[in-house]
Coordinates of C-alpha atoms and ligand atoms in Angstrom, one line a residue:
M25 CA -150.5 19.1 30.7
N26 CA -150.0 17.2 34.0
P27 CA -152.1 14.1 34.6
L28 CA -155.1 14.6 36.7
G29 CA -157.0 12.4 39.2
L30 CA -160.5 12.8 40.8
Y31 CA -161.1 11.8 44.5
I32 CA -164.8 11.5 45.6
H33 CA -165.3 11.1 49.4
W34 CA -168.3 9.3 50.8
P35 CA -168.1 9.9 54.5
F36 CA -170.6 7.4 55.9
C37 CA -170.0 3.9 57.6
L38 CA -172.3 1.4 59.3
S39 CA -170.2 1.8 62.5
K40 CA -167.0 3.4 63.5
C41 CA -164.0 1.0 63.7
P42 CA -162.1 1.6 67.0
Y43 CA -158.7 2.3 65.2
C44 CA -159.9 4.5 62.5
D45 CA -159.4 8.3 62.3
F46 CA -160.7 8.7 58.7
N47 CA -163.4 11.3 58.0
S48 CA -166.1 8.7 58.5
H49 CA -169.4 9.0 60.4
V50 CA -172.4 6.9 61.3
R51 CA -175.8 8.3 60.5
E52 CA -179.1 6.6 61.0
K53 CA -180.5 7.7 57.7
I54 CA -178.9 9.0 54.6
D55 CA -180.8 10.9 51.9
H56 CA -179.0 9.3 48.9
K57 CA -180.6 11.5 46.4
R58 CA -179.6 14.7 48.3
W59 CA -176.1 13.5 48.7
G60 CA -175.7 12.4 45.1
D61 CA -177.1 15.8 43.9
A62 CA -174.6 17.6 46.2
L63 CA -171.6 15.6 44.9
L64 CA -172.7 16.2 41.4
K65 CA -173.0 20.0 42.1
E66 CA -169.6 20.1 43.6
L67 CA -168.1 18.1 40.7
E68 CA -169.5 20.5 38.3
H69 CA -168.0 23.4 40.2
A70 CA -164.6 21.8 40.7
A71 CA -164.4 20.8 37.0
Q72 CA -165.1 24.4 35.8
N73 CA -161.5 25.5 35.3
Q74 CA -160.2 22.0 34.5
K75 CA -162.5 21.1 31.7
N76 CA -161.1 18.8 29.0
R77 CA -158.0 18.0 30.9
H78 CA -156.9 14.4 30.7
L79 CA -158.3 12.5 33.7
V80 CA -156.3 9.3 34.4
S81 CA -158.1 8.1 37.5
V82 CA -161.2 8.4 39.7
F83 CA -161.2 7.1 43.3
F84 CA -164.3 6.7 45.4
G85 CA -162.9 6.7 49.0
G86 CA -164.4 6.9 52.5
G87 CA -165.9 6.1 54.8
T88 CA -167.6 3.3 53.0
P89 CA -168.3 4.2 49.4
S90 CA -169.7 0.7 48.8
L91 CA -172.7 1.9 50.8
M92 CA -173.4 4.4 48.0
E93 CA -176.2 3.6 45.6
P94 CA -174.7 2.2 42.4
E95 CA -176.9 4.7 40.5
T96 CA -175.2 7.5 42.3
V97 CA -171.8 6.2 41.2
A98 CA -173.0 5.8 37.7
I99 CA -174.2 9.3 37.3
L100 CA -171.2 10.8 38.9
L101 CA -169.0 8.9 36.4
E102 CA -171.2 9.8 33.5
K103 CA -170.9 13.5 34.4
T104 CA -167.2 13.1 34.9
K105 CA -166.7 11.8 31.5
S106 CA -168.7 14.6 30.1
F107 CA -166.4 17.2 31.8
F108 CA -163.0 15.7 31.2
H109 CA -161.1 14.1 28.5
T110 CA -161.1 10.4 29.5
T111 CA -160.0 7.2 27.8
E112 CA -161.2 3.6 28.1
D113 CA -158.3 2.6 30.3
M114 CA -159.0 5.3 33.0
E115 CA -158.7 3.7 36.4
V116 CA -161.9 3.9 38.4
T117 CA -161.5 2.5 42.0
L118 CA -164.1 2.1 44.7
E119 CA -163.3 1.2 48.3
A120 CA -165.6 -1.5 49.6
N121 CA -166.4 -3.3 52.9
P122 CA -166.9 -7.0 52.6
S123 CA -170.3 -7.4 54.3
T124 CA -172.6 -9.6 52.4
V125 CA -175.0 -6.8 51.6
E126 CA -172.4 -4.8 49.9
A127 CA -170.9 -7.8 48.1
G128 CA -174.3 -8.2 46.4
R129 CA -173.9 -4.7 45.0
F130 CA -170.6 -5.3 43.3
K131 CA -172.2 -6.1 40.0
G132 CA -174.0 -2.8 40.2
F133 CA -170.7 -0.9 40.7
F134 CA -169.2 -2.8 37.8
D135 CA -172.1 -1.8 35.6
A136 CA -171.7 1.8 36.8
G137 CA -168.2 1.9 35.5
I138 CA -166.0 0.8 38.4
N139 CA -163.1 -1.2 37.1
R140 CA -161.0 -1.6 40.2
L141 CA -162.1 -2.6 43.7
S142 CA -160.2 -2.1 46.9
L143 CA -161.6 -4.3 49.7
G144 CA -161.1 -3.6 53.4
I145 CA -160.6 -7.2 54.5
Q146 CA -158.3 -6.2 57.4
S147 CA -157.8 -9.9 58.5
L148 CA -158.8 -13.4 57.6
N149 CA -158.9 -14.3 61.2
D150 CA -162.2 -14.1 63.1
E151 CA -160.6 -13.3 66.4
A152 CA -158.6 -10.4 64.9
L153 CA -161.7 -9.1 63.1
V154 CA -163.5 -8.9 66.4
F155 CA -160.5 -7.2 68.0
L156 CA -160.6 -4.7 65.1
G157 CA -164.2 -4.1 65.6
R158 CA -165.2 -5.1 62.1
R159 CA -168.7 -6.0 61.2
H160 CA -167.7 -8.9 58.9
S161 CA -166.4 -12.4 59.5
A162 CA -163.6 -14.2 57.7
R163 CA -166.2 -16.1 55.9
D164 CA -167.9 -12.9 54.7
A165 CA -164.5 -11.7 53.5
L166 CA -163.9 -14.9 51.5
K167 CA -167.3 -14.5 49.9
A168 CA -166.6 -10.8 49.1
L169 CA -163.2 -11.7 47.5
E170 CA -165.0 -14.4 45.3
V171 CA -167.6 -11.9 44.1
A172 CA -164.9 -9.2 43.6
T173 CA -162.8 -11.5 41.3
T174 CA -165.9 -12.3 39.3
Y175 CA -166.4 -8.7 38.3
F176 CA -163.0 -6.9 38.6
S177 CA -159.9 -7.9 36.8
R178 CA -158.0 -5.3 38.9
F179 CA -158.6 -5.5 42.6
S180 CA -156.8 -5.1 45.8
F181 CA -157.5 -5.7 49.5
D182 CA -156.2 -4.3 52.7
L183 CA -155.0 -6.1 55.8
I184 CA -153.9 -4.6 59.1
Y185 CA -151.0 -6.5 60.9
A186 CA -148.6 -5.8 63.7
R187 CA -151.6 -6.2 65.9
P188 CA -150.9 -6.7 69.7
H189 CA -149.8 -10.2 70.5
Q190 CA -149.4 -11.1 66.9
T191 CA -146.5 -13.5 66.4
P192 CA -144.3 -13.8 63.3
A193 CA -145.5 -17.3 62.7
S194 CA -149.2 -16.4 62.9
W195 CA -148.7 -13.4 60.6
K196 CA -146.9 -15.6 58.1
T197 CA -149.8 -18.1 58.1
E198 CA -152.3 -15.3 57.7
L199 CA -150.3 -13.6 54.9
L200 CA -149.7 -16.8 53.0
D201 CA -153.4 -17.5 53.2
A202 CA -154.3 -14.0 52.0
L203 CA -151.8 -14.4 49.1
T204 CA -153.9 -17.3 47.7
F205 CA -156.7 -14.8 47.2
A206 CA -154.6 -11.9 45.9
K207 CA -154.6 -10.9 42.3
G208 CA -152.1 -8.2 41.6
H209 CA -152.2 -5.8 44.5
L210 CA -152.3 -5.8 48.3
S211 CA -152.2 -3.0 50.8
L212 CA -150.7 -4.2 54.1
Y213 CA -150.8 -1.7 56.9
Q214 CA -149.2 -1.9 60.3
L215 CA -151.8 -1.0 63.0
T216 CA -151.2 2.6 64.1
I217 CA -152.8 4.0 67.1
E218 CA -154.3 7.2 66.0
P219 CA -155.1 9.9 68.5
Q220 CA -158.7 10.3 69.6
T221 CA -159.7 6.8 68.6
V222 CA -161.1 4.2 70.9
F223 CA -157.9 2.3 70.6
A224 CA -155.9 5.4 71.7
T225 CA -158.2 5.6 74.8
R226 CA -157.6 2.0 75.6
A227 CA -153.8 2.5 75.2
L228 CA -153.9 5.4 77.5
R229 CA -155.6 3.3 80.1
G230 CA -152.6 0.9 79.9
E231 CA -153.9 -1.8 77.6
K232 CA -151.4 -3.2 75.1
M233 CA -152.8 -2.0 71.8
A234 CA -149.8 -2.2 69.5
L235 CA -146.8 -4.5 68.9
E236 CA -143.4 -3.6 70.2
D237 CA -141.3 -1.6 67.7
D238 CA -138.7 -4.3 67.1
L239 CA -141.2 -7.0 66.5
A240 CA -143.2 -4.8 64.1
A241 CA -140.0 -4.1 62.2
L242 CA -139.4 -7.9 62.1
L243 CA -142.9 -8.4 60.6
Y244 CA -142.3 -5.7 58.1
E245 CA -139.1 -7.3 56.9
M246 CA -140.8 -10.7 56.7
T247 CA -143.8 -9.2 54.9
E248 CA -141.5 -7.7 52.2
E249 CA -139.7 -11.1 51.6
L250 CA -143.0 -13.1 51.4
M251 CA -144.5 -10.6 49.1
Q252 CA -141.4 -10.6 46.9
D253 CA -141.5 -14.4 46.7
A254 CA -145.1 -14.1 45.6
G255 CA -144.2 -11.6 42.8
L256 CA -145.8 -8.6 44.5
D257 CA -143.0 -6.1 45.1
A258 CA -143.3 -3.2 47.5
Y259 CA -143.8 -0.1 45.5
E260 CA -144.7 2.1 48.5
V261 CA -144.2 1.7 52.2
S262 CA -147.5 -0.3 52.7
N263 CA -148.4 -1.2 49.1
Y264 CA -147.4 -4.2 47.0
A265 CA -148.1 -5.0 43.4
Q266 CA -147.2 -7.1 40.4
P267 CA -145.7 -4.9 37.6
S268 CA -148.4 -2.5 36.1
Q269 CA -150.9 -3.4 38.8
E270 CA -149.9 -0.4 41.1
C271 CA -152.7 1.9 42.0
R272 CA -152.4 4.7 39.6
H273 CA -154.6 7.0 41.6
N274 CA -152.4 6.7 44.8
L275 CA -149.4 7.2 42.7
L276 CA -150.6 10.6 41.8
Y277 CA -150.5 11.5 45.5
W278 CA -147.1 10.0 46.0
N279 CA -145.7 11.7 43.0
F280 CA -147.3 15.0 44.1
E281 CA -149.3 15.3 40.9
N282 CA -152.6 17.0 40.4
Y283 CA -156.0 15.8 41.7
I284 CA -159.3 17.3 42.4
G285 CA -161.0 16.3 45.7
I286 CA -164.7 16.6 46.3
G287 CA -167.0 15.6 49.2
P288 CA -166.5 16.3 52.9
G289 CA -162.9 16.8 54.0
A290 CA -161.5 16.0 50.6
H291 CA -158.1 17.4 49.6
G292 CA -157.0 18.5 46.1
R293 CA -153.8 19.7 44.6
I294 CA -154.1 21.8 41.4
S295 CA -151.3 23.4 39.3
S296 CA -151.7 26.1 36.8
K297 CA -148.7 27.5 35.0
E298 CA -146.0 27.7 37.7
K299 CA -148.4 27.8 40.7
K300 CA -150.0 25.1 42.7
W301 CA -153.0 25.3 45.1
A302 CA -154.0 23.0 47.9
T303 CA -157.8 22.9 48.3
L304 CA -159.7 21.6 51.3
R305 CA -163.5 20.9 51.6
Y306 CA -165.5 21.3 54.8
K307 CA -164.9 18.3 56.9
A308 CA -168.2 17.8 58.8
P309 CA -170.7 16.1 56.4
E310 CA -173.6 18.3 57.2
T311 CA -171.6 21.5 57.0
W312 CA -170.3 20.5 53.6
L313 CA -173.8 19.5 52.4
E314 CA -175.2 22.9 53.4
A315 CA -172.4 24.8 51.9
V316 CA -172.8 23.0 48.5
E317 CA -176.6 23.5 48.6
T318 CA -176.3 27.2 49.3
Q319 CA -173.2 28.2 47.4
G320 CA -172.6 25.4 44.9
H321 CA -169.4 24.0 46.5
G322 CA -168.0 23.0 49.9
L323 CA -164.6 24.6 49.4
Q324 CA -163.3 25.7 52.8
T325 CA -159.8 26.9 51.7
S326 CA -157.8 27.2 48.5
Q327 CA -154.2 27.9 49.5
L328 CA -151.5 28.9 47.2
L329 CA -148.5 26.7 48.1
S330 CA -145.0 28.4 48.5
P331 CA -142.0 26.7 46.9
L332 CA -141.0 25.6 50.5
E333 CA -144.4 24.0 51.1
R334 CA -144.2 22.3 47.8
L335 CA -140.8 20.9 48.6
H336 CA -142.1 19.8 52.0
E337 CA -144.9 17.8 50.5
L338 CA -142.9 16.4 47.7
T339 CA -140.4 15.0 50.2
L340 CA -143.1 13.6 52.5
M341 CA -144.9 11.9 49.6
G342 CA -141.9 11.0 47.2
L343 CA -139.8 9.1 49.8
R344 CA -142.8 6.7 50.5
L345 CA -142.1 5.2 47.1
T346 CA -139.7 2.3 46.8
K347 CA -138.2 3.8 43.6
G348 CA -137.7 7.0 45.6
L349 CA -138.2 10.6 44.9
E350 CA -137.5 11.7 41.3
V351 CA -134.9 14.4 41.5
K352 CA -136.3 16.4 38.4
R353 CA -139.5 16.8 40.3
I354 CA -137.7 19.0 42.8
L355 CA -136.8 21.6 40.1
E356 CA -140.2 21.3 38.6
E357 CA -141.9 22.0 41.8
T358 CA -139.7 24.5 43.5
G359 CA -137.2 25.9 41.0
L360 CA -134.3 24.5 43.2
E361 CA -131.5 22.3 42.4
L362 CA -131.0 19.2 44.5
H363 CA -128.3 20.7 46.6
Q364 CA -130.3 23.8 47.2
A365 CA -133.3 21.8 48.3
Y366 CA -131.3 19.4 50.5
P367 CA -127.8 20.6 51.5
H368 CA -125.2 18.0 50.7
Q369 CA -124.0 17.4 54.3
H370 CA -127.5 16.2 55.3
L371 CA -127.8 13.8 52.3
D372 CA -124.3 12.6 53.1
R373 CA -125.2 11.9 56.6
L374 CA -128.3 9.9 55.7
E375 CA -126.3 8.0 53.2
K376 CA -123.6 7.2 55.7
E377 CA -126.2 6.0 58.1
G378 CA -127.5 3.6 55.4
L379 CA -130.9 5.3 55.2
L380 CA -130.8 6.9 51.8
E381 CA -129.2 6.1 48.5
R382 CA -128.4 8.8 45.8
V383 CA -128.5 7.9 42.1
D384 CA -128.6 10.3 39.2
T385 CA -132.3 10.4 38.9
H386 CA -133.7 9.5 42.3
L387 CA -133.3 9.8 46.1
I388 CA -134.0 6.3 47.3
P389 CA -134.8 5.3 50.8
T390 CA -133.0 2.0 51.6
F391 CA -134.9 -0.8 53.2
E392 CA -133.6 0.5 56.6
G393 CA -134.7 3.9 55.5
R394 CA -138.3 2.7 54.8
L395 CA -138.3 1.0 58.2
R396 CA -137.5 4.4 59.8
L397 CA -139.2 6.5 57.3
N398 CA -140.7 8.9 59.8
A399 CA -137.3 9.7 61.3
L400 CA -135.7 10.0 57.8
T401 CA -138.3 12.4 56.4
A402 CA -138.4 14.4 59.6
Y403 CA -134.6 14.9 59.4
L404 CA -134.8 16.1 55.8
L405 CA -137.7 18.3 56.5
N406 CA -135.9 19.9 59.4
N407 CA -133.0 20.7 57.2
L408 CA -134.6 21.9 54.0
G409 CA -132.8 24.6 52.0
D410 CA -129.9 26.3 53.6
K411 CA -131.2 26.5 57.1
Ligands
SAM9 C1 -160.4 4.6 54.2 S1 -159.9 3.2 55.1 C2 -161.2 2.1 54.9 C3 -161.9 1.7 53.7 C4 -163.2 0.9 54.1 N1 -164.1 1.8 54.8 C5 -162.8 -0.3 55.1 O1 -162.8 -0.1 56.3 O2 -162.6 -1.3 54.5 C6 -158.6 2.5 54.2 C7 -157.8 1.5 55.0 O3 -156.9 2.1 55.9 C8 -156.5 1.1 56.8 N2 -156.5 1.8 58.1 C9 -157.3 2.7 58.6 N3 -157.0 3.0 59.9 C10 -155.9 2.3 60.2 C11 -155.0 2.3 61.3 N4 -155.3 3.0 62.4 N5 -153.9 1.4 61.3 C12 -153.7 0.7 60.2 N6 -154.4 0.7 59.1 C13 -155.5 1.5 59.1 C14 -157.4 0.0 56.7 O4 -156.8 -1.1 56.2 C15 -158.5 0.5 55.7 O5 -158.9 -0.5 54.9
SF4_10 S1 -162.0 1.6 58.8 FE1 -163.5 1.9 57.1 S2 -165.4 1.1 57.9 FE2 -164.1 1.3 59.7 S3 -164.7 3.4 60.3 FE3 -162.9 3.6 59.0 S4 -163.7 4.1 57.0 FE4 -165.4 3.3 58.3

């Protein structure tokens, strides 16, 4: 049976960061008991047809799941273990914000069963943190990192770079500084201006909100070199890790494997026999809550994916990986041979342009290909099958 992951979405934050378009909301008051009960109810419903499957990872994402009560996390994990087949080494990640209050709760999360923490540091520079609208200072971040290392042998943190006016020299200093606190994993995201965010509005008003493309490409190249020197290789477009420290949960997404998603707006992908379904939960927190309380789940849609849709998603996800897209997965997901999925002339063209490499087992984006990943995948997706 395929490996299975579980994603649990906590949709609340203390404030909305101006760059963020995740399903995150600010509420004055949260009834933790009510939310915990609803998540438990949805978990039970989602697990119904999947009972005793081998669960390899659980991921509490958000929003800011470090605002959850550790008791809520504990009971969700306890129930999870009663529904699925799990082993000691199951990866259990929680996303956390480094404010002091939450850092004080890290022990509670550890006791609840969290064994991997992903910290949203974003920058170790106070000015940048203000620009990013973060509630924490560089000092808070360092404190949170210290507490995190006390409890979690596996932990990662996120930084956002390619900020407007950032120079290669200042990014190098910031990254080298960050590397002194890194353990085995870092997520380094280039700032993207997402539609309908405060940053998008400011950009529309003519403010410079992002770095020029060629400078961003230069920073990307520099990042890869510095990370490699530090022994953390890029295994995905924005993710770097020492061998065996990769995030197993996110690898399920990139390998287009199976995962259950519960909580507002959570996505899931579940296969049964030859078929695969995409599930989506109601996005608005209160709509989801009401649906769970009245009907036992907040499922908005469960869509059977066609072979072409499966190929589309496999392409989009698989090419994000440095090791590339595994050719045998194409046959498994779609019943198509490589040349039926991607006609030769298109692969030849990408190869000639130096964006893609073909080996027996994988289609591998080159470094240049990863730099221009959106264009590379768009080209393949526009030319799927024998169109
Ligand atoms: C679900 S979010 C945040 C988790 C946590 N609430 C936090 O803010 O630390 C996961 C990560 O995506 C990254 N991110 C979100 N929006 C982004 C954007 N517009 N550009 C670049 N990175 C972004 C941030 O690094 C963030 O930590
Ligand atoms: S970046 Fe994190 S803390 Fe900020 S709004 Fe998004 S989810 Fe919330």
